[in-house]
XYZ file of C-alpha atoms in Angstrom:
356
model
C -172.330 89.598 -79.710
C -175.685 91.007 -78.669
C -179.015 90.258 -80.178
C -181.724 92.672 -79.135
C -185.423 91.991 -79.112
C -187.350 95.204 -79.647
C -190.919 95.641 -78.354
C -193.393 95.483 -81.197
C -195.954 97.863 -79.692
C -199.630 98.160 -80.470
C -199.042 101.128 -82.762
C -196.767 99.109 -85.032
C -199.193 96.189 -85.153
C -202.015 98.533 -86.119
C -199.844 100.128 -88.782
C -199.008 96.835 -90.429
C -202.623 95.680 -90.417
C -203.645 98.936 -92.094
C -200.910 98.549 -94.713
C -201.918 95.073 -95.874
C -204.352 94.254 -98.664
C -204.907 91.454 -101.140
C -203.207 93.157 -104.111
C -199.866 92.046 -105.523
C -196.724 93.823 -104.360
C -194.143 95.209 -106.754
C -190.813 93.449 -106.872
C -187.826 95.397 -105.532
C -185.008 96.425 -107.855
C -181.614 94.771 -107.516
C -180.114 97.882 -105.962
C -182.387 97.533 -102.944
C -181.798 93.810 -102.451
C -178.054 93.650 -102.017
C -176.102 93.792 -98.747
C -175.361 97.438 -97.949
C -173.045 99.102 -95.459
C -173.760 102.666 -94.279
C -171.288 104.302 -91.908
C -172.105 107.287 -89.673
C -168.606 107.653 -88.230
C -165.094 106.162 -88.340
C -166.225 103.037 -86.440
C -170.017 103.381 -86.241
C -172.604 102.414 -88.791
C -175.428 100.206 -89.994
C -175.914 97.458 -92.536
C -178.887 95.959 -94.350
C -178.091 92.264 -94.616
C -179.704 89.084 -95.996
C -180.713 86.517 -93.386
C -182.650 83.511 -94.549
C -185.719 84.766 -96.397
C -185.627 88.199 -94.748
C -183.493 91.299 -94.546
C -182.185 92.415 -91.193
C -180.594 95.626 -89.917
C -177.285 95.459 -88.087
C -175.380 98.149 -86.194
C -171.842 98.529 -84.894
C -169.826 100.998 -82.855
C -166.411 99.331 -83.273
C -165.908 98.744 -86.988
C -168.007 95.542 -87.135
C -165.933 93.692 -84.528
C -169.147 93.423 -82.527
C -172.617 93.562 -84.042
C -176.081 94.364 -82.700
C -179.375 93.352 -84.272
C -181.447 96.500 -84.869
C -184.232 94.915 -86.930
C -187.721 95.977 -85.797
C -189.811 92.978 -84.821
C -193.201 92.164 -86.377
C -192.170 93.805 -89.669
C -192.182 91.661 -92.851
C -188.818 92.544 -94.401
C -188.744 89.875 -97.130
C -189.195 92.542 -99.838
C -186.156 94.530 -98.756
C -185.229 97.432 -96.483
C -184.049 100.936 -97.386
C -182.020 102.789 -94.776
C -181.206 106.448 -94.074
C -178.889 107.125 -91.153
C -177.420 110.048 -89.276
C -175.403 109.947 -86.043
C -178.011 109.115 -83.402
C -180.888 108.807 -85.884
C -181.939 105.814 -87.967
C -184.842 105.613 -90.417
C -185.946 102.403 -92.133
C -188.322 102.004 -95.054
C -189.831 98.570 -95.707
C -190.445 97.576 -99.312
C -193.708 95.887 -100.302
C -193.973 92.130 -100.001
C -196.977 89.883 -100.761
C -200.000 91.498 -99.063
C -198.024 94.533 -97.860
C -198.629 97.063 -100.663
C -197.621 100.305 -98.964
C -194.419 100.972 -97.085
C -194.080 101.422 -93.338
C -191.298 103.785 -92.245
C -189.818 103.480 -88.764
C -187.500 105.928 -87.008
C -185.376 105.471 -83.901
C -183.233 108.031 -82.096
C -180.662 105.340 -81.333
C -180.760 105.751 -77.551
C -184.011 104.118 -76.412
C -184.108 101.565 -79.271
C -187.824 102.252 -79.564
C -189.328 102.761 -83.008
C -191.742 105.457 -84.127
C -193.816 103.895 -86.937
C -195.535 105.826 -89.723
C -196.891 104.832 -93.112
C -196.096 106.236 -96.544
C -199.034 107.094 -98.819
C -198.017 104.240 -101.134
C -195.045 102.002 -101.903
C -191.486 103.203 -101.463
C -189.389 103.102 -104.627
C -187.338 99.898 -104.699
C -183.941 101.597 -104.818
C -181.221 101.966 -102.224
C -181.455 105.770 -102.431
C -185.196 106.056 -101.906
C -184.866 107.497 -98.365
C -182.833 110.476 -97.188
C -182.542 112.601 -94.079
C -181.524 116.231 -93.781
C -181.705 118.020 -90.464
C -184.931 116.917 -88.786
C -186.713 115.929 -92.023
C -187.036 112.567 -93.776
C -187.573 112.455 -97.543
C -188.828 109.528 -99.619
C -189.132 108.705 -103.312
C -192.293 106.713 -103.982
C -192.765 104.088 -106.657
C -195.152 106.417 -108.536
C -192.339 108.988 -108.908
C -193.536 111.487 -106.312
C -191.483 112.962 -103.470
C -192.841 113.111 -99.923
C -191.409 114.491 -96.701
C -192.025 114.224 -92.970
C -190.656 116.305 -90.127
C -189.609 114.483 -86.970
C -192.577 114.095 -84.638
C -195.184 114.534 -87.390
C -197.810 111.829 -87.811
C -198.286 112.138 -91.563
C -196.258 112.574 -94.734
C -196.593 115.659 -96.945
C -196.385 115.552 -100.729
C -193.403 117.693 -101.676
C -193.579 117.115 -105.425
C -196.145 115.197 -107.460
C -194.815 113.295 -110.508
C -196.165 115.855 -112.957
C -194.497 118.757 -111.131
C -190.929 117.472 -111.582
C -188.938 118.020 -114.823
C -188.363 114.305 -115.366
C -188.596 114.071 -119.139
C -189.246 110.402 -119.901
C -187.488 109.239 -116.723
C -188.285 108.279 -113.162
C -186.611 109.265 -109.870
C -184.186 106.700 -108.468
C -182.893 108.413 -105.357
C -182.816 111.536 -103.231
C -179.722 112.936 -101.509
C -178.725 115.956 -99.449
C -175.194 117.272 -99.047
C -174.048 118.613 -95.647
C -174.716 122.183 -96.810
C -178.396 121.289 -97.364
C -178.371 121.153 -101.162
C -180.794 118.500 -102.393
C -180.362 116.266 -105.425
C -182.737 113.801 -107.102
C -181.253 111.304 -109.536
C -183.472 110.476 -112.514
C -182.966 107.439 -114.743
C -183.957 107.700 -118.416
C -183.896 104.896 -120.962
C -182.536 106.684 -124.034
C -181.077 110.076 -123.185
C -178.858 109.432 -120.169
C -179.520 110.627 -116.656
C -181.011 113.789 -115.279
C -180.014 115.362 -112.007
C -182.527 117.616 -110.269
C -181.331 120.082 -107.654
C -182.959 122.109 -104.882
C -181.350 125.074 -103.149
C -184.369 125.837 -100.944
C -184.665 122.738 -98.740
C -186.721 120.853 -101.296
C -189.409 123.477 -101.870
C -188.619 123.586 -105.604
C -186.613 121.330 -107.917
C -184.938 122.226 -111.207
C -182.742 120.590 -113.812
C -179.090 120.914 -112.753
C -177.898 120.832 -116.365
C -175.903 117.612 -115.893
C -175.697 115.605 -119.111
C -173.924 112.322 -119.821
C -175.488 110.435 -122.700
C -175.699 106.676 -122.383
C -175.090 106.667 -118.641
C -177.019 106.094 -115.447
C -176.547 107.827 -112.084
C -179.004 105.641 -110.179
C -177.875 104.880 -106.600
C -174.658 106.893 -106.994
C -175.078 109.767 -104.569
C -173.875 113.255 -105.447
C -171.515 114.686 -102.850
C -169.708 117.804 -101.757
C -165.913 117.661 -101.988
C -164.459 120.865 -100.596
C -165.816 123.674 -102.737
C -167.025 121.339 -105.522
C -170.150 119.298 -106.117
C -169.362 115.885 -107.583
C -171.576 113.303 -109.313
C -170.217 109.809 -110.148
C -171.636 108.621 -113.478
C -171.396 105.134 -114.966
C -171.193 105.487 -118.745
C -171.043 102.275 -120.759
C -167.623 100.790 -119.942
C -166.168 103.614 -117.838
C -166.838 105.719 -114.750
C -166.756 109.503 -114.772
C -166.937 112.057 -111.994
C -168.651 115.257 -113.102
C -167.841 118.285 -110.955
C -169.129 121.833 -110.680
C -168.494 124.769 -108.379
C -172.240 125.461 -108.294
C -175.235 123.152 -108.083
C -176.409 124.789 -111.324
C -173.256 123.725 -113.199
C -171.605 123.901 -115.619
C -170.484 120.311 -115.104
C -167.027 119.171 -116.146
C -166.092 115.510 -116.585
C -162.829 114.330 -115.065
C -160.639 111.480 -116.339
C -162.439 108.233 -117.162
C -161.936 105.104 -115.086
C -162.275 101.889 -117.151
C -165.079 99.823 -115.621
C -166.318 96.913 -117.714
C -168.938 96.073 -115.063
C -170.969 98.115 -112.632
C -168.717 100.138 -110.326
C -169.482 100.619 -106.625
C -168.943 104.222 -105.562
C -168.649 106.222 -102.333
C -167.733 109.787 -101.431
C -164.825 110.355 -99.057
C -164.198 113.829 -97.566
C -161.877 114.944 -100.376
C -162.199 112.293 -103.087
C -164.499 109.827 -104.794
C -163.684 106.171 -104.081
C -164.751 103.512 -106.594
C -164.400 99.744 -106.846
C -164.466 98.332 -110.378
C -164.274 94.680 -111.526
C -160.730 93.439 -112.066
C -160.130 89.762 -112.720
C -162.130 87.768 -110.181
C -162.274 90.658 -107.727
C -162.334 94.452 -107.613
C -159.668 97.118 -107.899
C -160.285 100.155 -105.670
C -159.501 103.638 -106.972
C -159.720 107.204 -105.688
C -159.819 110.559 -107.460
C -160.019 114.138 -106.221
C -162.104 116.577 -108.327
C -160.485 116.904 -111.746
C -157.568 114.608 -110.857
C -156.618 111.273 -112.371
C -157.728 108.017 -110.790
C -155.145 106.236 -108.615
C -155.451 102.635 -107.468
C -155.577 102.548 -103.657
C -156.500 98.915 -102.984
C -157.893 95.662 -104.301
C -160.084 92.773 -103.182
C -160.331 89.131 -104.204
C -164.137 89.313 -104.448
C -166.673 91.620 -106.047
C -168.003 94.414 -103.840
C -171.705 95.210 -103.740
C -171.527 98.121 -101.287
C -168.789 100.571 -100.317
C -168.778 103.415 -97.789
C -165.664 105.503 -97.193
C -165.224 106.926 -93.692
C -162.088 108.846 -94.696
C -159.792 109.198 -97.685
C -157.736 106.280 -96.348
C -160.356 103.876 -94.983
C -163.622 102.328 -96.117
C -165.981 99.513 -95.173
C -167.534 97.256 -97.790
C -169.874 94.328 -98.347
C -168.881 91.733 -100.916
C -170.542 88.726 -102.506
C -169.910 86.648 -99.371
C -172.907 87.387 -97.146
C -171.033 86.398 -93.980
C -168.553 89.243 -93.540
C -167.758 92.928 -93.797
C -164.471 94.126 -95.302
C -162.395 96.804 -93.559
C -160.299 98.456 -96.285
C -157.133 100.450 -95.670
C -156.662 102.604 -98.771
C -153.553 104.239 -100.096
C -149.858 103.483 -100.595
C -150.014 100.385 -98.363
C -153.526 99.016 -98.954
C -154.833 96.148 -96.866
C -158.089 94.241 -96.457
C -159.264 92.989 -93.058
C -162.133 90.494 -93.202
C -164.529 90.886 -90.289
C -166.734 87.763 -89.955
C -170.297 88.411 -88.856
C -171.725 86.253 -86.037
C -173.459 83.010 -86.960
C -176.887 84.270 -85.884
C -176.864 86.833 -88.721
C -177.355 84.012 -91.247
C -180.178 82.318 -89.380
C -182.229 84.961 -87.589
C -184.428 85.527 -90.657
C -185.397 81.871 -90.974
C -185.370 79.687 -94.041
C -182.564 79.142 -96.511
C -179.944 81.790 -97.186
C -180.293 83.810 -100.380
C -177.876 82.843 -103.126
């Protein structure tokens, strides 16, 4: 196992000093302070993981059998870390903590392991979907509800949409996502009327209501995806999970069969299906459904999952409520779970007691 020490650099030190003030920092939402696994290939990926009082960033190229520490040094990560990854490109957003009231964002091309630091205009939204990358552009949802963007190599962030310019109703943005064809989606959480889904077909220049409606539900941190010729949006609605599909980003949206889910389901998009883990007994049952098709159980775990990322329709990686391992899930007719223990230094590198 390799633990890397990255050079802090004078630019990063100056950035952090500029970001700090004496004001209180907002507390991150639960969705941004849970272990998360993000895969960029069949065996390659990243994880945001608790370590003592801090959050660290891990990477792998062999399905978590070996692990590298990719956490930037000299960055206070106690408030949480949001991650957006592409093959060969990693972007991290640091959530506010104590005197840090705005969010640094750091990008690495994955080859030199050097970080290019910039600073958002204010605090990053405390949700797991607050950062996204498409092509050579990084997008961020800020805590004030605005959207900002930055092209690779640029020194500053540009406001793409102020809060008043988005059709949010009484809601607030919870995440931003781009499908491989470049279609952009912004999930919006509303207290009384169910979720909104905003869509952009012009690389984020304009955003409109997609027409998705599901009263009493919440699409926060459940990324829309492209499955073949269909767009799909997983929606948690009271005690069940729905997948709404449409042939166009403008709808109309059609709900598929409901999956009973008495607790919060963890969802991921595979190439041709949506994969979901829902509470079952003391663990989770894992299901998959193609657009419009019925859910089929394709696996199970003895513990509750907090993050799930499918790398194919037959394999996924997950984080559960044991902060010392990653689960390698074989899905399908002969499901199996392989527990991959993380090295001991993962639990201690952040200092202090482990989170419980």
